[in-house]
PDB file of C-alpha atoms in Angstrom:
ATOM      1  CA  GLY A   1       0.031  -0.046   0.017  1.00  0.00           C
ATOM      2  CA  GLN A   2       0.920   3.638  -0.060  1.00  0.00           C
ATOM      3  CA  SER A   3       1.282   5.782   3.112  1.00  0.00           C
ATOM      4  CA  LEU A   4       2.754   9.139   4.074  1.00  0.00           C
ATOM      5  CA  GLU A   5       3.333  10.463   7.508  1.00  0.00           C
ATOM      6  CA  GLN A   6       3.468  14.151   8.416  1.00  0.00           C
ATOM      7  CA  PRO A   7       3.277  15.884  11.687  1.00  0.00           C
ATOM      8  CA  SER A   8      -0.339  16.958  12.368  1.00  0.00           C
ATOM      9  CA  GLU A   9       0.443  20.561  13.605  1.00  0.00           C
ATOM     10  CA  VAL A  10       3.511  22.789  13.776  1.00  0.00           C
ATOM     11  CA  THR A  11       3.734  26.366  15.476  1.00  0.00           C
ATOM     12  CA  ALA A  12       6.363  28.806  14.465  1.00  0.00           C
ATOM     13  CA  VAL A  13       7.215  32.459  15.076  1.00  0.00           C
ATOM     14  CA  GLU A  14       6.845  35.038  12.327  1.00  0.00           C
ATOM     15  CA  GLY A  15      10.252  35.662  10.609  1.00  0.00           C
ATOM     16  CA  ALA A  16      11.602  32.231  11.592  1.00  0.00           C
ATOM     17  CA  ILE A  17      12.294  28.971   9.679  1.00  0.00           C
ATOM     18  CA  VAL A  18      10.239  25.857   9.808  1.00  0.00           C
ATOM     19  CA  GLN A  19      10.713  22.434   8.535  1.00  0.00           C
ATOM     20  CA  ILE A  20       7.754  20.128   7.767  1.00  0.00           C
ATOM     21  CA  ASN A  21       8.899  16.595   7.433  1.00  0.00           C
ATOM     22  CA  CYS A  22       7.228  13.780   5.419  1.00  0.00           C
ATOM     23  CA  THR A  23       8.098  10.110   5.390  1.00  0.00           C
ATOM     24  CA  TYR A  24       6.715   7.744   2.709  1.00  0.00           C
ATOM     25  CA  GLN A  25       5.963   4.028   1.894  1.00  0.00           C
ATOM     26  CA  THR A  26       5.263   3.957  -1.737  1.00  0.00           C
ATOM     27  CA  SER A  27       6.027   1.189  -4.300  1.00  0.00           C
ATOM     28  CA  GLY A  28       6.986   2.480  -7.716  1.00  0.00           C
ATOM     29  CA  PHE A  29       7.975   5.794  -6.171  1.00  0.00           C
ATOM     30  CA  TYR A  30       8.574   8.670  -8.749  1.00  0.00           C
ATOM     31  CA  GLY A  31       8.654  11.781  -6.717  1.00  0.00           C
ATOM     32  CA  LEU A  32       7.214  14.083  -3.931  1.00  0.00           C
ATOM     33  CA  SER A  33       5.213  17.218  -4.379  1.00  0.00           C
ATOM     34  CA  TRP A  34       4.050  19.729  -1.811  1.00  0.00           C
ATOM     35  CA  TYR A  35       0.841  21.651  -1.646  1.00  0.00           C
ATOM     36  CA  GLN A  36      -0.422  24.535   0.403  1.00  0.00           C
ATOM     37  CA  GLN A  37      -4.051  24.824   1.590  1.00  0.00           C
ATOM     38  CA  HIS A  38      -5.562  27.779   3.342  1.00  0.00           C
ATOM     39  CA  ASP A  39      -8.765  27.131   5.431  1.00  0.00           C
ATOM     40  CA  GLY A  40     -11.661  26.886   2.994  1.00  0.00           C
ATOM     41  CA  GLY A  41      -9.481  27.142  -0.121  1.00  0.00           C
ATOM     42  CA  ALA A  42      -8.209  24.840  -2.723  1.00  0.00           C
ATOM     43  CA  PRO A  43      -4.635  23.316  -2.540  1.00  0.00           C
ATOM     44  CA  THR A  44      -2.071  25.198  -4.620  1.00  0.00           C
ATOM     45  CA  PHE A  45       1.212  23.567  -5.911  1.00  0.00           C
ATOM     46  CA  LEU A  46       4.457  24.611  -4.213  1.00  0.00           C
ATOM     47  CA  SER A  47       7.107  22.286  -5.406  1.00  0.00           C
ATOM     48  CA  TYR A  48       8.229  18.983  -6.676  1.00  0.00           C
ATOM     49  CA  ASN A  49      11.264  16.666  -6.090  1.00  0.00           C
ATOM     50  CA  GLY A  50      11.873  13.999  -8.744  1.00  0.00           C
ATOM     51  CA  LEU A  51      15.594  13.648  -7.768  1.00  0.00           C
ATOM     52  CA  ASP A  52      17.322  13.648  -4.496  1.00  0.00           C
ATOM     53  CA  GLY A  53      18.491  17.002  -3.148  1.00  0.00           C
ATOM     54  CA  LEU A  54      17.016  20.523  -2.557  1.00  0.00           C
ATOM     55  CA  GLU A  55      14.723  22.468  -4.814  1.00  0.00           C
ATOM     56  CA  GLU A  56      14.480  26.121  -4.057  1.00  0.00           C
ATOM     57  CA  THR A  57      11.474  28.345  -4.875  1.00  0.00           C
ATOM     58  CA  GLY A  58      11.813  31.763  -3.316  1.00  0.00           C
ATOM     59  CA  ARG A  59      11.122  31.398   0.464  1.00  0.00           C
ATOM     60  CA  PHE A  60      10.137  27.744   0.099  1.00  0.00           C
ATOM     61  CA  SER A  61      12.610  24.836  -0.549  1.00  0.00           C
ATOM     62  CA  SER A  62      11.901  21.142  -0.667  1.00  0.00           C
ATOM     63  CA  PHE A  63      14.295  18.241  -0.057  1.00  0.00           C
ATOM     64  CA  LEU A  64      13.986  14.653  -1.079  1.00  0.00           C
ATOM     65  CA  SER A  65      16.060  11.612  -0.039  1.00  0.00           C
ATOM     66  CA  ARG A  66      15.041   8.400  -1.804  1.00  0.00           C
ATOM     67  CA  SER A  67      17.238   6.244   0.156  1.00  0.00           C
ATOM     68  CA  ASP A  68      15.560   7.337   3.372  1.00  0.00           C
ATOM     69  CA  SER A  69      12.038   7.633   1.880  1.00  0.00           C
ATOM     70  CA  TYR A  70      12.048  11.056   3.346  1.00  0.00           C
ATOM     71  CA  GLY A  71      11.387  14.552   2.443  1.00  0.00           C
ATOM     72  CA  TYR A  72      10.676  17.920   3.849  1.00  0.00           C
ATOM     73  CA  LEU A  73       9.476  21.502   3.048  1.00  0.00           C
ATOM     74  CA  LEU A  74      11.414  24.343   4.443  1.00  0.00           C
ATOM     75  CA  LEU A  75       9.746  27.714   4.892  1.00  0.00           C
ATOM     76  CA  GLN A  76      11.859  30.649   5.568  1.00  0.00           C
ATOM     77  CA  GLU A  77      11.172  34.248   6.730  1.00  0.00           C
ATOM     78  CA  LEU A  78       7.723  33.093   7.836  1.00  0.00           C
ATOM     79  CA  GLN A  79       4.853  35.374   7.337  1.00  0.00           C
ATOM     80  CA  MET A  80       1.408  35.330   8.824  1.00  0.00           C
ATOM     81  CA  LYS A  81      -0.062  34.533   5.606  1.00  0.00           C
ATOM     82  CA  ASP A  82       1.881  31.192   5.595  1.00  0.00           C
ATOM     83  CA  SER A  83      -0.598  29.834   8.233  1.00  0.00           C
ATOM     84  CA  ALA A  84      -2.143  27.048   6.414  1.00  0.00           C
ATOM     85  CA  SER A  85      -2.119  23.303   5.896  1.00  0.00           C
ATOM     86  CA  TYR A  86       0.734  21.723   3.930  1.00  0.00           C
ATOM     87  CA  PHE A  87       0.489  18.411   2.327  1.00  0.00           C
ATOM     88  CA  CYS A  88       3.140  16.194   0.808  1.00  0.00           C
ATOM     89  CA  ALA A  89       2.029  13.817  -2.051  1.00  0.00           C
ATOM     90  CA  ALA A  90       3.907  10.898  -3.433  1.00  0.00           C
ATOM     91  CA  HIS A  91       3.818  10.052  -7.057  1.00  0.00           C
ATOM     92  CA  SER A  92       4.048   6.551  -8.377  1.00  0.00           C
ATOM     93  CA  GLY A  93       2.896   4.379 -11.196  1.00  0.00           C
ATOM     94  CA  GLY A  94       4.222   6.610 -13.984  1.00  0.00           C
ATOM     95  CA  TYR A  95       3.431   9.918 -12.210  1.00  0.00           C
ATOM     96  CA  GLN A  96      -0.327   9.520 -12.226  1.00  0.00           C
ATOM     97  CA  LYS A  97      -0.845   7.545  -9.023  1.00  0.00           C
ATOM     98  CA  VAL A  98      -0.899  10.393  -6.393  1.00  0.00           C
ATOM     99  CA  THR A  99      -1.209   9.685  -2.662  1.00  0.00           C
ATOM    100  CA  PHE A 100      -1.567  12.574  -0.233  1.00  0.00           C
ATOM    101  CA  GLY A 101      -0.524  12.830   3.271  1.00  0.00           C
ATOM    102  CA  THR A 102      -2.907  13.964   5.965  1.00  0.00           C
ATOM    103  CA  GLY A 103      -1.482  17.291   6.079  1.00  0.00           C
ATOM    104  CA  THR A 104       0.471  19.505   8.521  1.00  0.00           C
ATOM    105  CA  LYS A 105      -1.352  22.566  10.021  1.00  0.00           C
ATOM    106  CA  LEU A 106       1.106  25.411  10.357  1.00  0.00           C
ATOM    107  CA  GLN A 107       0.343  28.269  12.799  1.00  0.00           C
ATOM    108  CA  VAL A 108       2.470  31.303  12.454  1.00  0.00           C
ATOM    109  CA  ILE A 109       2.477  33.500  15.605  1.00  0.00           C
ATOM    110  CA  PRO A 110       3.653  37.051  16.036  1.00  0.00           C
TER     111      PRO A 110
ATOM    112  CA  GLY B   1      -6.899  33.170 -17.557  1.00  0.00           C
ATOM    113  CA  ALA B   2      -9.588  31.224 -16.129  1.00  0.00           C
ATOM    114  CA  GLY B   3      -8.798  28.517 -13.572  1.00  0.00           C
ATOM    115  CA  VAL B   4     -10.539  25.177 -12.763  1.00  0.00           C
ATOM    116  CA  SER B   5     -14.115  25.692 -11.973  1.00  0.00           C
ATOM    117  CA  GLN B   6     -16.555  23.288 -10.366  1.00  0.00           C
ATOM    118  CA  SER B   7     -20.292  23.209  -9.856  1.00  0.00           C
ATOM    119  CA  PRO B   8     -22.241  23.474  -7.747  1.00  0.00           C
ATOM    120  CA  SER B   9     -20.190  24.921  -4.883  1.00  0.00           C
ATOM    121  CA  ASN B  10     -22.413  23.399  -2.330  1.00  0.00           C
ATOM    122  CA  LYS B  11     -24.888  20.426  -2.571  1.00  0.00           C
ATOM    123  CA  VAL B  12     -27.201  19.134   0.104  1.00  0.00           C
ATOM    124  CA  THR B  13     -28.936  15.929  -0.731  1.00  0.00           C
ATOM    125  CA  GLU B  14     -30.923  13.286   0.975  1.00  0.00           C
ATOM    126  CA  LYS B  15     -29.533   9.937   1.636  1.00  0.00           C
ATOM    127  CA  GLY B  16     -30.314   7.592  -1.310  1.00  0.00           C
ATOM    128  CA  LYS B  17     -30.459  10.327  -3.905  1.00  0.00           C
ATOM    129  CA  ASP B  18     -28.006  10.577  -6.879  1.00  0.00           C
ATOM    130  CA  VAL B  19     -25.828  13.583  -7.358  1.00  0.00           C
ATOM    131  CA  GLU B  20     -23.610  14.894 -10.219  1.00  0.00           C
ATOM    132  CA  LEU B  21     -20.631  17.138  -9.807  1.00  0.00           C
ATOM    133  CA  ARG B  22     -19.220  18.930 -12.535  1.00  0.00           C
ATOM    134  CA  CYS B  23     -15.594  19.978 -13.341  1.00  0.00           C
ATOM    135  CA  ASP B  24     -14.362  22.377 -16.049  1.00  0.00           C
ATOM    136  CA  PRO B  25     -10.491  22.064 -16.356  1.00  0.00           C
ATOM    137  CA  ILE B  26      -8.238  24.689 -17.573  1.00  0.00           C
ATOM    138  CA  SER B  27      -8.446  24.906 -21.271  1.00  0.00           C
ATOM    139  CA  GLY B  28      -5.706  22.796 -22.954  1.00  0.00           C
ATOM    140  CA  HIS B  29      -4.958  20.686 -19.888  1.00  0.00           C
ATOM    141  CA  THR B  30      -4.824  16.956 -20.675  1.00  0.00           C
ATOM    142  CA  ALA B  31      -4.816  15.502 -17.196  1.00  0.00           C
ATOM    143  CA  LEU B  32      -7.742  15.715 -14.863  1.00  0.00           C
ATOM    144  CA  TYR B  33      -8.099  14.262 -11.284  1.00  0.00           C
ATOM    145  CA  TRP B  34     -10.882  13.824  -8.819  1.00  0.00           C
ATOM    146  CA  TYR B  35     -10.182  13.832  -5.155  1.00  0.00           C
ATOM    147  CA  ARG B  36     -12.338  13.611  -1.972  1.00  0.00           C
ATOM    148  CA  GLN B  37     -11.378  15.539   1.237  1.00  0.00           C
ATOM    149  CA  SER B  38     -13.232  14.963   4.488  1.00  0.00           C
ATOM    150  CA  LEU B  39     -12.965  17.607   7.254  1.00  0.00           C
ATOM    151  CA  GLY B  40      -9.499  17.996   8.526  1.00  0.00           C
ATOM    152  CA  GLN B  41      -8.226  15.164   6.376  1.00  0.00           C
ATOM    153  CA  GLY B  42      -5.824  14.783   3.367  1.00  0.00           C
ATOM    154  CA  LEU B  43      -6.871  14.254  -0.131  1.00  0.00           C
ATOM    155  CA  GLU B  44      -8.205  10.900  -1.219  1.00  0.00           C
ATOM    156  CA  PHE B  45      -7.525  10.049  -4.873  1.00  0.00           C
ATOM    157  CA  LEU B  46     -10.673   9.110  -6.648  1.00  0.00           C
ATOM    158  CA  ILE B  47      -9.885   8.919 -10.545  1.00  0.00           C
ATOM    159  CA  TYR B  48      -7.598  10.102 -13.113  1.00  0.00           C
ATOM    160  CA  PHE B  49      -8.209  11.006 -16.682  1.00  0.00           C
ATOM    161  CA  GLN B  50      -5.293  11.506 -19.212  1.00  0.00           C
ATOM    162  CA  GLY B  51      -6.264  12.516 -22.812  1.00  0.00           C
ATOM    163  CA  ASN B  52      -8.072   9.735 -24.561  1.00  0.00           C
ATOM    164  CA  SER B  53      -6.518   7.006 -22.515  1.00  0.00           C
ATOM    165  CA  ALA B  54      -8.805   4.815 -20.279  1.00  0.00           C
ATOM    166  CA  PRO B  55      -9.137   6.367 -16.978  1.00  0.00           C
ATOM    167  CA  ASP B  56      -7.507   5.140 -13.752  1.00  0.00           C
ATOM    168  CA  LYS B  57     -10.560   4.317 -11.526  1.00  0.00           C
ATOM    169  CA  SER B  58      -8.595   2.587  -8.904  1.00  0.00           C
ATOM    170  CA  GLY B  59      -9.345   5.160  -6.211  1.00  0.00           C
ATOM    171  CA  LEU B  60     -13.198   5.007  -6.594  1.00  0.00           C
ATOM    172  CA  PRO B  61     -14.439   3.670  -3.085  1.00  0.00           C
ATOM    173  CA  SER B  62     -17.433   1.744  -4.331  1.00  0.00           C
ATOM    174  CA  ASP B  63     -19.458   1.039  -7.574  1.00  0.00           C
ATOM    175  CA  ARG B  64     -21.823   3.853  -6.588  1.00  0.00           C
ATOM    176  CA  PHE B  65     -19.233   6.130  -7.858  1.00  0.00           C
ATOM    177  CA  SER B  66     -18.515   6.862 -11.487  1.00  0.00           C
ATOM    178  CA  ALA B  67     -16.931   9.586 -13.559  1.00  0.00           C
ATOM    179  CA  GLU B  68     -16.800  10.504 -17.300  1.00  0.00           C
ATOM    180  CA  ARG B  69     -14.828  13.118 -19.320  1.00  0.00           C
ATOM    181  CA  THR B  70     -16.356  14.353 -22.492  1.00  0.00           C
ATOM    182  CA  GLY B  71     -14.329  15.486 -25.336  1.00  0.00           C
ATOM    183  CA  GLY B  72     -11.291  15.580 -23.143  1.00  0.00           C
ATOM    184  CA  SER B  73     -12.585  18.698 -21.362  1.00  0.00           C
ATOM    185  CA  VAL B  74     -15.451  18.706 -18.957  1.00  0.00           C
ATOM    186  CA  SER B  75     -15.781  15.958 -16.362  1.00  0.00           C
ATOM    187  CA  THR B  76     -18.735  14.728 -14.267  1.00  0.00           C
ATOM    188  CA  LEU B  77     -18.448  12.672 -11.131  1.00  0.00           C
ATOM    189  CA  THR B  78     -21.744  10.908 -10.253  1.00  0.00           C
ATOM    190  CA  ILE B  79     -22.568   9.396  -6.948  1.00  0.00           C
ATOM    191  CA  GLN B  80     -25.562   7.035  -6.933  1.00  0.00           C
ATOM    192  CA  ARG B  81     -27.524   6.342  -3.848  1.00  0.00           C
ATOM    193  CA  THR B  82     -25.690   8.633  -1.577  1.00  0.00           C
ATOM    194  CA  GLN B  83     -24.769   7.676   1.870  1.00  0.00           C
ATOM    195  CA  GLN B  84     -23.889   9.868   4.821  1.00  0.00           C
ATOM    196  CA  GLU B  85     -20.271   8.827   4.634  1.00  0.00           C
ATOM    197  CA  ASP B  86     -20.077  10.435   1.209  1.00  0.00           C
ATOM    198  CA  SER B  87     -20.348  13.841   2.746  1.00  0.00           C
ATOM    199  CA  ALA B  88     -16.955  15.622   1.895  1.00  0.00           C
ATOM    200  CA  VAL B  89     -15.539  18.231  -0.367  1.00  0.00           C
ATOM    201  CA  TYR B  90     -14.924  16.972  -3.782  1.00  0.00           C
ATOM    202  CA  LEU B  91     -11.967  18.509  -5.475  1.00  0.00           C
ATOM    203  CA  CYS B  92     -10.929  18.528  -9.235  1.00  0.00           C
ATOM    204  CA  ALA B  93      -7.568  19.282 -10.477  1.00  0.00           C
ATOM    205  CA  SER B  94      -6.180  19.550 -14.000  1.00  0.00           C
ATOM    206  CA  SER B  95      -2.585  19.435 -15.168  1.00  0.00           C
ATOM    207  CA  PRO B  96      -1.113  20.738 -18.471  1.00  0.00           C
ATOM    208  CA  ARG B  97       1.372  17.858 -19.263  1.00  0.00           C
ATOM    209  CA  ALA B  98       1.185  14.227 -19.201  1.00  0.00           C
ATOM    210  CA  LEU B  99       4.670  14.013 -17.752  1.00  0.00           C
ATOM    211  CA  ALA B 100       4.246  16.868 -15.285  1.00  0.00           C
ATOM    212  CA  VAL B 101       1.007  15.788 -13.599  1.00  0.00           C
ATOM    213  CA  TYR B 102       2.677  16.546 -10.239  1.00  0.00           C
ATOM    214  CA  GLU B 103       1.777  20.370 -10.911  1.00  0.00           C
ATOM    215  CA  GLN B 104      -1.918  20.143 -10.513  1.00  0.00           C
ATOM    216  CA  TYR B 105      -4.165  23.114 -10.517  1.00  0.00           C
ATOM    217  CA  PHE B 106      -7.226  22.689  -8.189  1.00  0.00           C
ATOM    218  CA  GLY B 107     -10.831  24.102  -8.421  1.00  0.00           C
ATOM    219  CA  PRO B 108     -12.639  25.435  -5.360  1.00  0.00           C
ATOM    220  CA  GLY B 109     -14.386  22.162  -4.743  1.00  0.00           C
ATOM    221  CA  THR B 110     -17.919  20.929  -4.143  1.00  0.00           C
ATOM    222  CA  ARG B 111     -19.070  20.634  -0.601  1.00  0.00           C
ATOM    223  CA  LEU B 112     -21.497  17.722  -0.571  1.00  0.00           C
ATOM    224  CA  THR B 113     -23.636  17.130   2.383  1.00  0.00           C
ATOM    225  CA  VAL B 114     -25.754  13.923   2.679  1.00  0.00           C
ATOM    226  CA  THR B 115     -28.612  14.339   5.164  1.00  0.00           C
TER     227      THR B 115
END
């Protein structure tokens, strides 16, 4: 089967850095993507890692280690608007099979 | 440009009734997904369409659920004989390229409540 684990909640201070971890058990694994979802909103794509290493997109970076079946999302210079749920999603079976984690609710406090 | 649209935004139905949910993907996007999200939960994959290929229906929870995509564009998710456990937000997403379906664009969802 496919499963992903993420912490359910994380709290961090405005301006700080926070790391959200994701471990996965996925057969035929292709890559890991990350999505942000504000309360009542639709998920929006943040980043994708198909290869090991770090991908950087502005304040957000994502990392993948295939050997450890592990990835993380790094958010820098946290802003209040970053308060949202963050989902990792594992792609397998030729990309199209997508399994989402249960999400991490990030609360940014002043 | 227009994003992914879904209708209705909210649907309240009685147990045992059939419902149809509609998704209009971004024009030109070849891949289309349906997901279900229960309150405070992650996204549960339901079905995937890619161009004219046979859909991947492996996520449909029961034979009460079906979906079609006409002309490679609009998609309809049908739930027959609805049950209370079907209550959730149903999300549709489209992707522009077959080899880049990790970059999905989501619609606002349809909130289904079965009473």
